[in-house]
Coordinates of N, CA, C and O in Angstrom, one line a residue:
M26 N 93.4 -119.9 9.8 CA 94.5 -120.3 10.7 C 95.2 -119.0 11.0 O 95.6 -118.7 12.1
S27 N 95.7 -118.3 10.0 CA 96.4 -117.1 10.3 C 96.1 -115.9 9.4 O 95.4 -116.2 8.3
G28 N 96.5 -114.8 9.7 CA 96.2 -113.6 9.0 C 97.4 -112.7 9.1 O 98.3 -112.9 9.8
S29 N 97.5 -111.7 8.2 CA 98.6 -110.8 8.2 C 98.2 -109.8 9.3 O 97.1 -109.4 9.6
P30 N 99.3 -109.2 10.0 CA 99.0 -108.2 11.0 C 98.3 -107.0 10.5 O 97.6 -106.3 11.2
D31 N 98.5 -106.7 9.1 CA 97.9 -105.6 8.6 C 96.4 -105.6 8.4 O 95.7 -104.6 8.5
D32 N 95.9 -106.9 8.2 CA 94.5 -107.0 8.0 C 93.7 -107.2 9.4 O 92.5 -107.6 9.4
G33 N 94.4 -107.2 10.5 CA 93.8 -107.3 11.8 C 93.6 -108.8 12.1 O 93.0 -109.1 13.2
G34 N 94.0 -109.6 11.2 CA 94.0 -111.2 11.5 C 95.0 -111.5 12.6 O 96.1 -110.9 12.8
R35 N 94.6 -112.6 13.3 CA 95.7 -113.1 14.3 C 96.6 -114.0 13.6 O 96.3 -114.7 12.7
L36 N 97.9 -114.0 14.1 CA 98.9 -114.8 13.6 C 99.1 -115.9 14.6 O 99.5 -115.6 15.7
I37 N 99.0 -117.1 14.1 CA 99.1 -118.3 14.9 C 100.4 -119.1 14.5 O 100.5 -119.4 13.3
R38 N 101.4 -119.2 15.3 CA 102.6 -120.0 14.9 C 102.3 -121.5 14.9 O 101.6 -122.0 15.7
P39 N 102.9 -122.2 13.9 CA 102.7 -123.6 13.7 C 103.0 -124.4 15.0 O 102.2 -125.3 15.4
Y40 N 104.0 -124.1 15.8 CA 104.3 -124.9 17.0 C 103.2 -124.7 18.0 O 103.1 -125.5 18.9
S41 N 102.5 -123.6 18.0 CA 101.4 -123.4 19.0 C 100.2 -124.3 18.6 O 99.5 -124.8 19.5
L42 N 100.0 -124.5 17.3 CA 98.9 -125.4 16.9 C 99.2 -126.8 17.2 O 98.3 -127.6 17.5
T43 N 100.5 -127.3 17.2 CA 100.9 -128.6 17.5 C 101.4 -128.8 18.9 O 101.9 -129.9 19.2
R44 N 101.3 -127.8 19.7 CA 101.8 -127.8 21.2 C 103.3 -128.2 21.2 O 103.7 -129.0 22.0
G45 N 104.0 -127.7 20.3 CA 105.5 -127.9 20.3 C 105.9 -129.2 19.6 O 107.0 -129.5 19.4
R46 N 105.0 -130.0 19.2 CA 105.3 -131.4 18.6 C 105.8 -131.0 17.1 O 105.3 -130.2 16.5
T47 N 106.7 -131.8 16.7 CA 107.3 -131.7 15.4 C 107.0 -132.9 14.5 O 107.3 -132.9 13.4
R48 N 106.5 -134.0 15.1 CA 106.2 -135.2 14.4 C 104.9 -135.9 14.8 O 104.6 -135.7 16.0
P49 N 104.2 -136.4 13.8 CA 102.9 -137.1 14.3 C 103.2 -138.3 15.2 O 104.2 -138.9 15.1
S50 N 102.3 -138.6 16.0 CA 102.5 -139.8 16.9 C 102.4 -141.1 16.2 O 102.9 -142.2 16.6
R51 N 101.7 -141.1 15.1 CA 101.5 -142.2 14.2 C 102.6 -142.1 13.0 O 103.2 -141.1 12.9
S52 N 102.6 -143.0 12.1 CA 103.5 -142.9 11.1 C 103.2 -141.7 10.2 O 102.0 -141.2 10.2
D53 N 104.2 -141.2 9.5 CA 104.0 -140.1 8.6 C 102.9 -140.3 7.5 O 103.0 -141.3 6.9
F54 N 102.0 -139.4 7.4 CA 101.0 -139.7 6.4 C 101.5 -139.2 4.9 O 102.1 -138.1 4.9
A55 N 101.3 -140.1 4.0 CA 101.7 -139.8 2.7 C 100.8 -138.7 2.1 O 99.7 -138.7 2.5
M56 N 101.2 -137.9 1.1 CA 100.4 -136.8 0.6 C 99.2 -137.4 -0.1 O 98.1 -136.7 -0.2
T57 N 99.4 -138.7 -0.6 CA 98.2 -139.2 -1.4 C 97.3 -140.0 -0.5 O 96.3 -140.7 -1.1
S58 N 97.6 -140.2 0.8 CA 96.8 -141.0 1.6 C 95.4 -140.4 1.6 O 95.3 -139.1 1.6
Q59 N 94.3 -141.1 1.7 CA 93.0 -140.7 1.6 C 92.5 -140.7 3.0 O 92.6 -141.6 3.8
V60 N 91.8 -139.5 3.5 CA 91.4 -139.3 4.8 C 89.8 -139.0 4.7 O 89.4 -138.2 3.9
V61 N 89.2 -139.6 5.7 CA 87.7 -139.3 5.8 C 87.3 -139.2 7.3 O 87.8 -140.1 8.0
A62 N 86.4 -138.3 7.4 CA 85.9 -138.1 8.8 C 84.9 -139.2 9.2 O 84.2 -139.6 8.3
V63 N 85.1 -139.7 10.3 CA 84.1 -140.8 10.9 C 82.8 -140.0 11.2 O 82.9 -139.0 12.0
P64 N 81.7 -140.4 10.7 CA 80.4 -139.8 11.0 C 80.1 -140.0 12.5 O 80.3 -141.0 13.0
T65 N 79.6 -138.8 13.0 CA 79.2 -138.9 14.5 C 77.8 -138.2 14.6 O 77.4 -137.4 13.7
V66 N 77.2 -138.5 15.6 CA 75.9 -137.8 16.0 C 76.1 -136.3 16.4 O 75.4 -135.5 15.8
A67 N 77.1 -136.0 17.1 CA 77.3 -134.7 17.5 C 78.8 -134.5 17.3 O 79.7 -135.3 17.6
P68 N 79.2 -133.3 16.9 CA 80.7 -132.9 16.8 C 81.4 -133.0 18.1 O 80.8 -132.6 19.0
P69 N 82.6 -133.5 18.0 CA 83.3 -133.6 19.3 C 83.6 -132.2 19.9 O 83.8 -131.3 19.2
T70 N 83.6 -132.1 21.2 CA 83.7 -130.8 21.8 C 85.1 -130.6 22.4 O 85.5 -129.5 22.8
D71 N 86.0 -131.7 22.4 CA 87.3 -131.5 23.0 C 88.3 -131.2 22.0 O 89.5 -131.2 22.4
L72 N 88.0 -130.8 20.8 CA 88.9 -130.5 19.8 C 89.2 -129.0 19.6 O 88.3 -128.2 19.8
E73 N 90.3 -128.6 19.1 CA 90.6 -127.3 18.6 C 89.9 -126.9 17.4 O 89.5 -127.7 16.5
P74 N 89.8 -125.6 17.1 CA 89.2 -125.1 15.8 C 89.7 -125.7 14.7 O 89.1 -126.1 13.6
E75 N 91.1 -125.9 14.6 CA 91.8 -126.4 13.5 C 91.5 -127.9 13.2 O 91.4 -128.3 12.1
H76 N 91.3 -128.6 14.2 CA 90.9 -130.0 14.2 C 89.4 -130.0 13.6 O 89.2 -130.8 12.6
H77 N 88.5 -129.2 13.9 CA 87.1 -129.1 13.4 C 87.2 -128.7 11.8 O 86.5 -129.2 11.0
S78 N 88.2 -127.7 11.5 CA 88.3 -127.4 10.2 C 88.8 -128.6 9.2 O 88.4 -128.8 8.1
I79 N 89.7 -129.4 9.8 CA 90.1 -130.6 9.1 C 88.9 -131.6 8.9 O 88.6 -132.2 7.8
L80 N 88.2 -131.8 10.0 CA 87.0 -132.7 9.9 C 86.0 -132.1 8.8 O 85.5 -133.0 8.1
D81 N 85.8 -130.9 8.8 CA 84.8 -130.4 7.8 C 85.4 -130.6 6.4 O 84.7 -131.0 5.4
A82 N 86.7 -130.4 6.2 CA 87.3 -130.6 4.9 C 87.4 -132.0 4.4 O 87.5 -132.2 3.2
C83 N 87.3 -133.0 5.4 CA 87.4 -134.4 5.0 C 86.0 -135.0 5.3 O 86.0 -136.3 5.5
A84 N 84.9 -134.3 5.2 CA 83.6 -135.0 5.4 C 83.4 -136.0 4.2 O 82.8 -137.1 4.4
A85 N 83.9 -135.7 3.1 CA 84.0 -136.7 2.0 C 85.5 -137.0 1.8 O 86.4 -136.2 2.1
P86 N 85.9 -138.2 1.4 CA 87.3 -138.5 1.3 C 88.1 -137.6 0.5 O 87.7 -137.0 -0.5
A87 N 89.3 -137.2 1.0 CA 90.3 -136.3 0.5 C 91.6 -136.7 0.8 O 91.9 -137.3 1.8
S88 N 92.6 -136.4 -0.1 CA 93.9 -136.7 0.2 C 94.6 -135.7 1.2 O 94.0 -134.6 1.3
V89 N 95.6 -136.1 1.7 CA 96.3 -135.3 2.7 C 96.7 -133.9 2.0 O 96.6 -132.9 2.6
A90 N 97.2 -134.0 0.8 CA 97.6 -132.8 0.0 C 96.4 -131.9 -0.2 O 96.5 -130.6 0.0
E91 N 95.2 -132.5 -0.5 CA 93.9 -131.7 -0.7 C 93.6 -131.0 0.7 O 93.2 -129.8 0.7
L92 N 93.7 -131.8 1.7 CA 93.3 -131.2 3.1 C 94.3 -129.9 3.4 O 93.8 -129.0 4.0
A93 N 95.5 -130.0 3.1 CA 96.4 -129.0 3.3 C 96.0 -127.8 2.6 O 96.0 -126.6 3.2
S94 N 95.6 -127.9 1.4 CA 95.2 -126.8 0.5 C 93.8 -126.3 1.0 O 93.8 -125.1 1.1
R95 N 93.0 -127.1 1.4 CA 91.6 -126.7 1.8 C 91.6 -125.9 3.1 O 90.8 -125.0 3.3
T96 N 92.5 -126.4 4.0 CA 92.5 -125.8 5.4 C 93.6 -124.7 5.5 O 93.5 -123.9 6.4
G97 N 94.5 -124.6 4.6 CA 95.5 -123.6 4.7 C 96.5 -123.9 5.6 O 97.4 -123.1 6.0
L98 N 96.5 -125.1 6.2 CA 97.5 -125.5 7.2 C 98.9 -126.0 6.5 O 98.8 -126.7 5.5
P99 N 100.0 -125.7 7.1 CA 101.2 -126.2 6.5 C 101.1 -127.9 6.7 O 100.5 -128.3 7.6
L100 N 101.7 -128.5 5.7 CA 101.7 -129.9 5.7 C 102.2 -130.7 6.9 O 101.5 -131.5 7.4
G101 N 103.2 -130.1 7.4 CA 103.7 -130.8 8.7 C 102.7 -130.6 9.9 O 102.5 -131.6 10.7
V102 N 102.2 -129.4 10.0 CA 101.1 -129.2 11.1 C 99.9 -130.1 10.8 O 99.4 -130.7 11.7
L103 N 99.5 -130.2 9.6 CA 98.3 -130.9 9.2 C 98.6 -132.4 9.6 O 97.6 -133.1 10.2
R104 N 99.7 -132.9 9.3 CA 100.0 -134.3 9.7 C 99.9 -134.6 11.1 O 99.5 -135.7 11.5
I105 N 100.4 -133.7 12.0 CA 100.4 -133.8 13.3 C 98.9 -133.8 13.8 O 98.5 -134.6 14.6
L106 N 98.2 -132.9 13.3 CA 96.7 -132.8 13.7 C 95.9 -133.9 13.2 O 95.0 -134.4 14.0
L107 N 96.3 -134.4 12.0 CA 95.6 -135.6 11.6 C 95.9 -136.8 12.5 O 95.0 -137.7 12.8
S108 N 97.2 -136.9 13.0 CA 97.5 -137.9 13.8 C 96.7 -137.8 15.2 O 96.1 -138.9 15.7
D109 N 96.4 -136.6 15.7 CA 95.6 -136.5 16.8 C 94.1 -137.0 16.5 O 93.5 -137.7 17.4
L110 N 93.6 -136.7 15.3 CA 92.3 -137.1 15.0 C 92.2 -138.6 14.8 O 91.2 -139.2 15.2
L111 N 93.2 -139.2 14.3 CA 93.2 -140.6 14.0 C 93.3 -141.4 15.5 O 92.6 -142.3 15.7
D112 N 94.2 -140.8 16.4 CA 94.2 -141.3 17.7 C 92.9 -141.4 18.4 O 92.6 -142.2 19.2
G113 N 92.1 -140.2 18.2 CA 90.9 -140.1 18.8 C 89.7 -140.8 18.1 O 88.5 -140.7 18.6
G114 N 90.0 -141.4 17.0 CA 88.9 -142.2 16.3 C 88.1 -141.3 15.5 O 86.9 -141.7 15.1
H115 N 88.5 -140.0 15.2 CA 87.7 -139.1 14.5 C 87.8 -139.2 12.9 O 87.0 -138.7 12.2
V116 N 88.9 -139.8 12.4 CA 89.1 -140.0 11.0 C 89.6 -141.4 10.8 O 90.1 -142.0 11.6
M117 N 89.4 -141.9 9.5 CA 90.0 -143.0 9.0 C 91.0 -142.6 7.8 O 90.7 -141.7 7.1
V118 N 92.1 -143.3 7.8 CA 93.2 -143.0 6.8 C 93.3 -144.2 5.8 O 93.5 -145.4 6.5
H119 N 93.3 -144.1 4.6 CA 93.4 -145.3 3.6 C 94.7 -145.0 2.9 O 94.8 -143.9 2.2
E120 N 95.6 -145.9 2.8 CA 96.8 -145.8 1.9 C 96.6 -146.6 0.7 O 96.0 -147.7 0.8
S121 N 97.1 -146.2 -0.4 CA 97.0 -147.0 -1.6 C 98.0 -148.2 -1.6 O 98.9 -148.2 -0.9
Q122 N 97.7 -149.2 -2.5 CA 98.7 -150.3 -2.6 C 100.1 -149.8 -2.9 O 101.0 -150.4 -2.5
W123 N 100.1 -148.8 -3.8 CA 101.5 -148.3 -4.2 C 102.3 -147.8 -2.9 O 103.5 -148.0 -2.9
Q124 N 101.6 -147.2 -2.0 CA 102.3 -146.7 -0.8 C 102.8 -147.8 0.0 O 103.7 -147.8 0.7
R125 N 102.0 -148.9 0.1 CA 102.4 -150.1 0.9 C 103.6 -150.9 0.4 O 104.4 -151.4 1.0
R126 N 103.5 -151.0 -1.0 CA 104.5 -151.9 -1.6 C 105.2 -151.2 -2.9 O 104.5 -151.0 -3.9
R127 N 106.2 -150.7 -2.7 CA 106.9 -149.8 -3.7 C 107.7 -150.8 -4.7 O 108.3 -151.8 -4.2
P128 N 107.9 -150.5 -6.0 CA 108.5 -151.3 -6.9 C 110.0 -151.3 -6.5 O 110.6 -150.4 -6.1
D129 N 110.6 -152.4 -7.0 CA 112.1 -152.5 -6.7 C 112.8 -151.8 -7.8 O 112.2 -151.2 -8.8
V130 N 114.1 -151.5 -7.7 CA 114.9 -150.7 -8.5 C 114.9 -151.2 -10.0 O 114.8 -150.6 -11.0
H131 N 114.9 -152.6 -10.0 CA 115.0 -153.3 -11.4 C 113.7 -152.9 -12.2 O 113.7 -152.5 -13.4
T132 N 112.5 -152.9 -11.6 CA 111.2 -152.6 -12.2 C 111.3 -151.1 -12.6 O 110.8 -150.8 -13.7
L133 N 111.7 -150.2 -11.7 CA 111.7 -148.8 -12.1 C 112.7 -148.5 -13.3 O 112.3 -147.7 -14.1
R134 N 113.8 -149.1 -13.3 CA 114.7 -149.0 -14.5 C 114.1 -149.5 -15.8 O 114.2 -148.9 -16.8
T135 N 113.5 -150.6 -15.7 CA 112.8 -151.2 -16.9 C 111.7 -150.3 -17.4 O 111.6 -150.0 -18.6
V136 N 110.9 -149.6 -16.5 CA 109.9 -148.6 -17.0 C 110.5 -147.5 -17.5 O 110.1 -147.0 -18.6
L137 N 111.6 -147.0 -17.0 CA 112.3 -145.8 -17.4 C 112.9 -146.1 -18.8 O 112.7 -145.3 -19.7
D138 N 113.5 -147.2 -19.0 CA 114.1 -147.7 -20.3 C 113.0 -147.7 -21.4 O 113.2 -147.3 -22.5
R139 N 111.9 -148.3 -21.1 CA 110.7 -148.5 -22.0 C 110.2 -147.0 -22.4 O 109.8 -146.8 -23.5
I140 N 110.1 -146.1 -21.4 CA 109.7 -144.7 -21.7 C 110.6 -144.1 -22.7 O 110.2 -143.4 -23.6
R141 N 111.9 -144.2 -22.4 CA 112.9 -143.6 -23.2 C 112.8 -144.2 -24.6 O 113.1 -143.5 -25.6
A142 N 112.5 -145.4 -24.7 CA 112.4 -146.0 -26.1 C 111.3 -145.5 -26.9 O 111.3 -145.6 -28.1
L143 N 110.3 -144.9 -26.2 CA 109.2 -144.3 -27.1 C 109.7 -143.1 -27.7 O 109.2 -142.7 -28.7

């Protein structure tokens, strides 16, 4: 994605990768959401190199956090590009039950009290 000016690499600003967008078009992806590329006969030709990089990184299921690490993309940029891929039908995203239904405050306090009792 980027390189330092000293090593001859090109420096790409995050806003240019996202075309100025600061939020994904879909809901924000949790860092633990699992992403997997949808298998295709031929790679899509209408995508940017960063999109292809993400598709390569999620050929097998990977979390959003893993994808950020593997691609070297900032998390905010990755989420926007993932949104593009999801809109285009190039990836599937799976959220865990924990992400869909978070425990209430009473449950969290009970767990914390029991941990402290140990």
